[in-house]
XYZ file of C-alpha atoms in Angstrom:
348
model
C 99.393 111.461 73.395
C 97.194 113.407 70.984
C 97.893 112.911 67.329
C 98.703 115.995 65.271
C 95.679 116.971 63.223
C 96.345 118.724 59.946
C 93.548 121.192 59.429
C 93.037 122.321 55.859
C 91.854 125.927 55.944
C 91.185 127.892 52.767
C 91.390 131.559 53.705
C 89.734 132.585 50.431
C 86.729 130.299 50.880
C 83.320 131.594 52.010
C 82.806 128.359 53.947
C 82.935 129.182 57.705
C 86.228 128.144 59.283
C 84.538 125.987 61.916
C 82.874 124.038 59.061
C 86.266 123.617 57.379
C 87.613 122.141 60.639
C 84.669 119.713 60.803
C 85.120 118.631 57.170
C 88.890 118.276 57.566
C 88.650 116.016 60.631
C 85.894 113.907 59.052
C 88.030 113.554 55.916
C 90.993 112.346 58.018
C 88.728 109.826 59.743
C 87.267 108.584 56.449
C 90.731 108.104 54.960
C 92.011 106.273 58.018
C 94.479 108.961 59.084
C 92.616 109.049 62.395
C 91.600 105.744 63.992
C 88.754 104.821 66.323
C 89.489 105.872 69.901
C 92.462 108.011 68.914
C 93.104 111.110 70.971
C 93.041 114.433 69.133
C 94.334 117.852 70.225
C 92.469 119.901 72.805
C 90.619 123.054 71.774
C 93.502 125.238 72.968
C 96.154 123.067 71.280
C 94.369 123.079 67.928
C 93.616 126.790 68.197
C 97.309 127.595 68.653
C 98.584 125.135 66.060
C 96.167 126.252 63.329
C 96.189 129.979 64.189
C 92.442 129.971 64.761
C 90.326 131.511 67.491
C 89.367 129.330 70.402
C 85.655 130.024 69.723
C 86.010 128.713 66.151
C 87.589 125.444 67.262
C 85.118 125.058 70.127
C 82.186 125.440 67.704
C 83.702 122.833 65.376
C 84.204 120.346 68.223
C 80.627 120.900 69.345
C 79.362 119.952 65.861
C 81.649 116.907 65.768
C 80.345 115.782 69.161
C 76.708 116.232 68.056
C 77.382 114.111 64.972
C 79.029 111.477 67.205
C 82.349 111.820 65.335
C 84.257 112.611 68.535
C 83.613 112.159 72.235
C 85.015 114.031 75.226
C 86.326 112.211 78.282
C 86.415 114.325 81.409
C 89.958 115.046 82.486
C 91.485 113.294 79.482
C 90.425 115.126 76.309
C 88.830 114.373 72.946
C 88.790 111.037 71.078
C 87.451 109.864 67.717
C 84.406 107.561 67.691
C 82.145 105.601 65.297
C 84.429 106.166 62.365
C 82.888 103.363 60.334
C 79.943 105.638 59.518
C 81.811 108.848 58.804
C 82.414 108.291 55.107
C 78.734 107.518 54.511
C 75.572 109.580 54.229
C 73.820 109.005 57.554
C 70.010 109.012 57.384
C 67.503 108.847 60.238
C 64.355 107.288 58.690
C 61.127 107.471 60.717
C 57.981 105.507 59.858
C 54.719 105.497 61.777
C 54.087 101.738 61.637
C 55.854 98.553 60.463
C 53.321 97.646 57.748
C 54.336 95.768 54.610
C 53.884 98.787 52.350
C 55.784 101.171 54.639
C 58.638 98.673 54.581
C 58.500 98.617 50.766
C 59.166 102.366 50.841
C 62.021 101.894 53.295
C 63.640 98.976 51.458
C 63.594 100.721 48.079
C 64.952 103.873 49.701
C 67.868 101.909 51.190
C 68.572 100.065 47.931
C 68.585 103.296 45.926
C 70.845 105.071 48.428
C 73.361 102.269 47.930
C 76.432 101.195 49.860
C 77.588 104.721 50.669
C 74.637 105.379 52.973
C 73.854 104.216 56.481
C 70.092 104.321 57.204
C 68.801 104.056 60.759
C 65.138 102.946 60.944
C 62.929 104.248 63.757
C 59.250 103.282 64.261
C 57.116 105.563 66.442
C 53.651 103.916 66.108
C 51.843 107.243 65.500
C 52.771 108.303 69.056
C 53.698 111.952 69.535
C 56.004 111.303 72.502
C 57.949 108.503 70.773
C 58.474 110.682 67.700
C 59.625 113.736 69.679
C 61.960 111.740 71.922
C 63.566 110.011 68.925
C 64.184 113.304 67.102
C 65.569 115.061 70.184
C 67.875 112.144 70.976
C 69.270 112.024 67.431
C 69.253 115.696 66.435
C 72.638 116.648 64.999
C 73.815 113.043 64.666
C 72.616 112.492 61.062
C 72.989 114.182 57.689
C 69.304 113.742 56.787
C 66.014 113.132 58.563
C 63.276 111.355 56.571
C 59.918 111.433 58.355
C 56.445 110.005 57.639
C 54.095 112.224 59.673
C 51.044 110.256 60.804
C 49.833 110.754 64.381
C 46.755 110.082 66.505
C 44.903 112.273 68.971
C 43.381 111.148 72.266
C 40.293 109.851 70.410
C 42.474 107.789 68.018
C 41.680 110.113 65.121
C 44.371 110.678 62.505
C 46.265 113.985 62.526
C 49.166 114.950 60.285
C 50.925 116.987 62.967
C 50.483 118.194 66.524
C 51.765 121.548 67.841
C 54.549 119.793 69.774
C 55.552 117.734 66.741
C 55.766 120.880 64.610
C 57.996 122.571 67.183
C 60.314 119.560 67.128
C 60.422 119.365 63.331
C 61.258 123.069 63.121
C 64.510 122.270 64.959
C 65.665 120.083 62.060
C 67.670 122.114 59.509
C 65.476 122.327 56.417
C 68.296 121.242 54.104
C 68.381 117.983 56.105
C 64.614 117.375 56.163
C 62.624 115.163 53.785
C 58.897 114.582 54.411
C 57.565 111.342 52.918
C 54.064 109.894 52.354
C 52.040 112.637 54.061
C 52.770 116.326 53.535
C 50.912 119.350 54.845
C 51.893 123.019 54.471
C 52.350 123.731 58.207
C 56.132 123.167 58.098
C 57.955 126.365 57.202
C 61.042 126.712 55.025
C 62.533 125.100 51.941
C 62.578 121.319 52.332
C 61.870 118.301 50.148
C 58.761 116.115 50.186
C 57.298 113.187 48.252
C 53.680 112.687 49.251
C 50.195 111.302 48.675
C 47.106 113.510 48.304
C 44.674 111.207 50.076
C 41.434 112.974 49.084
C 42.337 113.602 45.455
C 43.976 110.192 44.974
C 40.980 108.040 45.918
C 38.628 110.342 43.979
C 40.682 110.086 40.767
C 41.284 106.345 41.186
C 37.548 105.629 41.473
C 36.941 107.697 38.342
C 39.412 105.400 36.543
C 37.335 102.422 37.645
C 34.019 104.026 36.710
C 33.152 101.552 33.942
C 33.289 98.622 36.377
C 31.679 100.509 39.277
C 28.591 101.442 37.230
C 27.306 97.873 37.400
C 27.047 98.069 41.209
C 24.197 99.597 43.217
C 26.084 100.660 46.334
C 29.692 101.566 47.237
C 30.776 100.695 50.792
C 33.986 102.103 52.279
C 35.346 100.175 55.262
C 37.241 102.885 57.125
C 38.734 101.816 60.515
C 37.977 104.986 62.470
C 39.500 103.727 65.733
C 42.579 101.913 64.484
C 45.741 101.885 66.614
C 47.467 103.272 63.521
C 44.741 105.601 62.154
C 44.340 106.519 58.497
C 43.837 110.042 57.121
C 40.213 111.189 57.132
C 40.898 112.684 53.710
C 40.330 109.176 52.313
C 36.724 109.369 53.543
C 36.300 112.896 52.174
C 37.502 111.843 48.711
C 35.260 108.743 48.704
C 32.187 110.706 49.789
C 32.853 113.433 47.222
C 33.094 110.844 44.425
C 29.845 109.138 45.422
C 27.924 112.393 45.732
C 29.225 113.842 42.473
C 28.447 110.721 40.428
C 25.227 109.855 42.270
C 26.302 106.545 43.827
C 24.465 105.201 46.846
C 27.122 104.706 49.517
C 27.809 103.670 53.098
C 30.821 103.980 55.421
C 31.499 101.148 57.907
C 34.044 100.936 60.729
C 34.900 97.312 59.965
C 33.793 94.101 58.274
C 31.570 92.470 60.871
C 30.972 88.765 61.348
C 27.775 87.601 59.585
C 27.567 90.601 57.270
C 24.235 91.327 55.602
C 25.414 90.998 52.019
C 23.362 92.375 49.153
C 24.043 91.592 45.527
C 25.650 94.412 43.542
C 27.497 95.960 46.485
C 31.178 96.833 46.102
C 33.398 97.037 49.189
C 36.512 99.187 49.478
C 38.677 97.927 52.343
C 41.715 99.610 53.893
C 42.972 97.241 56.594
C 44.231 93.766 55.731
C 42.109 91.980 58.352
C 38.942 93.539 56.963
C 39.865 92.250 53.503
C 40.551 88.767 54.896
C 37.271 88.692 56.844
C 35.347 89.918 53.803
C 36.830 87.302 51.463
C 36.250 84.539 54.005
C 32.523 85.368 54.221
C 32.166 85.823 50.459
C 33.611 82.353 49.833
C 31.605 80.750 52.648
C 28.406 81.943 50.929
C 29.584 80.902 47.464
C 29.370 84.451 46.147
C 31.351 85.293 43.027
C 33.779 88.207 43.171
C 33.264 90.635 40.333
C 29.747 89.378 39.730
C 27.765 89.150 42.981
C 30.058 91.253 45.154
C 32.810 93.682 44.222
C 36.001 94.165 46.244
C 38.612 96.909 45.989
C 41.501 97.084 48.439
C 43.561 100.107 49.445
C 47.359 99.748 49.084
C 48.966 97.193 46.779
C 50.743 94.100 48.114
C 52.102 91.015 46.282
C 49.410 88.860 47.924
C 46.583 91.001 46.511
C 48.108 90.688 43.072
C 48.251 86.904 43.505
C 44.603 86.766 44.648
C 43.408 88.964 41.783
C 42.135 91.773 44.020
C 41.582 95.166 42.391
C 43.526 97.847 44.255
C 43.851 101.596 44.482
C 47.327 102.400 45.650
C 50.228 104.758 45.657
C 53.440 103.400 44.105
C 55.446 102.579 47.231
C 58.500 101.513 45.249
C 58.541 104.841 43.400
C 58.110 106.755 46.657
C 61.171 105.138 48.238
C 63.297 105.554 45.136
C 62.259 109.184 44.621
C 63.006 110.023 48.257
C 66.520 108.606 47.876
C 67.029 110.438 44.583
C 66.061 113.736 46.225
C 68.733 113.252 48.884
C 71.413 112.059 46.477
C 70.760 114.996 44.126
C 70.116 117.498 46.944
C 66.626 118.345 45.642
C 64.190 120.459 47.683
C 61.112 119.827 45.548
C 57.517 119.012 46.535
C 56.574 115.917 44.508
C 53.172 114.196 44.439
C 53.694 110.456 44.196
C 52.040 108.294 41.544
C 48.675 106.804 42.570
C 47.129 103.978 40.544
C 43.869 102.144 39.953
C 44.910 98.558 39.193
C 41.986 96.628 37.756
C 41.671 92.893 38.369
C 38.788 90.435 38.498
C 37.334 91.343 41.913
C 35.095 94.119 40.486
């Protein structure tokens, strides 16, 4: 037998009545007045009992089904479901790859959101189809959607969005959308974002390190152009612009090769961890001194780089995660550029 549902309707409120039904049922679930698997009135029964139109109740039940608050069983009616998540803020958090620094963002986001939030992590590996399928499957089931837009084309080049991705993102209500790490102006509407400016960031960071860089003859950027998880080309543009403006001789390599032809007074800027490892291994094998014979700068801070004394240029991943959570908790729709740092150590 269906339990009587007390719907709290404020006739003077400007909140749509279907939304008041949704909020009232969720409130009953959160307070334990409705239990998991408990049958609730049919659309007709609730319409008659609450003196509401059938269309209004039907719209409310549709929203509740999309948010996975209730389920319908053919021939039997409507039942409550997944009530353990109802009282929390439900967040669908999408990252493009499971790297250590992306997980720093995620972990600090979760910690800042606190115990009243449930965060579902989804990893789409820069694949358009995985991203689109995940959004379509979970659309309407969460209060917020946090996305890190990094994709690859058929040639493994980095792109911020594809036409199909943009169409999918446009289906997310803008008051539920937060774009993190990479933001471009193609998305329409008023939504929040906390982002890096990849070209400007590397340019400004290298200016901060100018005093150390002046003692080197050549700057070499190791940019993995065909990585499975590609990096924004704007990093290359910012590096090249810096070198040209300040008259540095420079070179751009795809990777650190075995048996590199090292020259004294070269400084290497690596992006991928394996390139940094391979570089350091060869430097030590040849008894070269970091910061004297060869300079090394690494992109993206990690605890291991700090321990090894490697100079880094990096966004503040901790701040990015915390700021993203703050924007949701305070319902902010701002566009915020994240802090980017040059952290000088003994490797240059």
